[in-house]
Structures are given as C-alpha cells and as structure tokens.
Amino acid sequence: MGDEHAYALEISGDSMQPLYREGDIVIVSPAAMPRRGDRVVVKTRDGEVLAKELVRMTPRTVDLRSLNPEYEDRQIPAAEVLWVARIIWATQ
C-alpha cells in the first residue's frame, strides 16, 4: 500500500450497503487527501465514527452520503470533525 500510517477499521452498521457490509474490514489512509466521491471514514468530536461517501468538504461543513437509500445524507459542521481519512482498500 505504501502508506506506513494506514490502518484497518471494521465496518459496523448497514448505511453503506451494498458496498460495505457489517464486519467488512477497510484500510484507511490519513495521508491520502480525500476528494469528492471518495469513500471516507470521519470521526467527530463526540466520538462518532462514520463510513460514508464524501459529497463535499468546505471550511464550514463536511457533507456525506450513505449508499443505502434508507439513510439520509449528513452535513457535519467542520468544527465538529476531528479527522477525515480516505478508504483505500476493503475486504468484500
């Protein structure tokens, strides 16, 4: 992978089905700059960890989309986001 800072996380929940399912393992890279349309993991100040698709990231907000249509899109104030890491690999 070439990123010594990359690490693995386990998917919990079904908001990203059918792409990611409960128990899938994703590798995230804090060094990889996230772009619109990337699948990302976001951690908020209140400890919430979300795997979503990045719609937009501005100085004011981080806009996220679930692939599962049963879940609404999320807009999180940028001040509430601790970090955003791009998903670079996943078990399927």
XYZ file of C-alpha atoms in Angstrom:
92
model
C 0.000 0.000 0.000
C 2.933 2.316 0.505
C 1.409 4.229 3.431
C 3.031 3.451 6.767
C 0.266 5.367 8.572
C -2.627 3.389 7.057
C -4.688 1.279 9.431
C -7.684 -1.061 9.463
C -11.194 -0.468 10.770
C -14.196 -2.794 10.919
C -17.489 -1.673 9.384
C -20.410 -1.564 11.781
C -23.954 -0.999 10.521
C -25.567 -1.076 7.096
C -25.564 2.550 5.899
C -23.027 1.766 3.148
C -24.633 -1.416 1.816
C -24.323 -2.905 -0.706
C -20.669 -1.788 -0.995
C -19.651 -2.360 2.635
C -21.391 -4.791 4.965
C -21.296 -5.301 8.720
C -17.939 -6.858 9.623
C -16.087 -5.830 6.443
C -12.579 -4.510 7.050
C -11.478 -1.246 5.432
C -7.983 0.227 5.269
C -7.908 3.985 5.693
C -5.103 6.361 4.910
C -4.821 9.588 6.884
C -2.184 10.731 4.360
C -4.404 10.316 1.266
C -6.186 13.588 0.513
C -9.942 12.889 0.274
C -11.748 14.095 -2.847
C -15.392 14.394 -3.808
C -16.844 10.939 -4.420
C -14.256 9.123 -2.281
C -15.361 6.676 0.374
C -14.117 8.019 3.686
C -14.178 7.445 7.424
C -14.990 10.515 9.524
C -14.529 10.881 13.271
C -16.473 13.595 15.090
C -15.677 15.384 18.340
C -18.423 13.436 20.123
C -16.727 10.136 19.191
C -18.970 9.106 16.294
C -17.104 7.232 13.536
C -18.810 7.159 10.139
C -18.008 5.375 6.883
C -19.615 7.401 4.083
C -19.135 8.820 0.598
C -17.700 12.334 0.578
C -20.025 14.740 -1.220
C -18.210 17.962 -0.342
C -15.749 19.305 2.198
C -15.612 23.047 2.806
C -14.132 25.173 5.591
C -17.640 25.196 7.154
C -19.094 21.708 6.578
C -18.383 18.113 5.639
C -21.232 16.700 3.530
C -21.586 12.913 3.480
C -23.773 10.390 1.673
C -24.800 6.866 2.627
C -25.049 4.353 -0.209
C -28.027 2.669 1.460
C -31.084 4.772 0.464
C -32.694 4.094 3.855
C -30.226 6.571 5.403
C -30.294 10.328 4.935
C -27.286 12.366 3.838
C -25.334 14.011 6.658
C -23.933 17.516 6.926
C -21.499 17.928 9.804
C -20.054 21.297 10.820
C -16.316 21.246 10.068
C -15.591 22.375 13.637
C -17.142 19.100 14.871
C -14.905 16.894 12.683
C -11.676 15.578 14.200
C -10.438 13.854 11.046
C -11.376 12.510 7.621
C -9.449 9.523 6.210
C -9.854 8.076 2.743
C -10.701 4.382 2.407
C -8.004 2.899 0.192
C -8.901 -0.810 0.382
C -11.703 -3.045 1.654
C -12.425 -6.735 2.115
C -15.501 -7.781 0.188
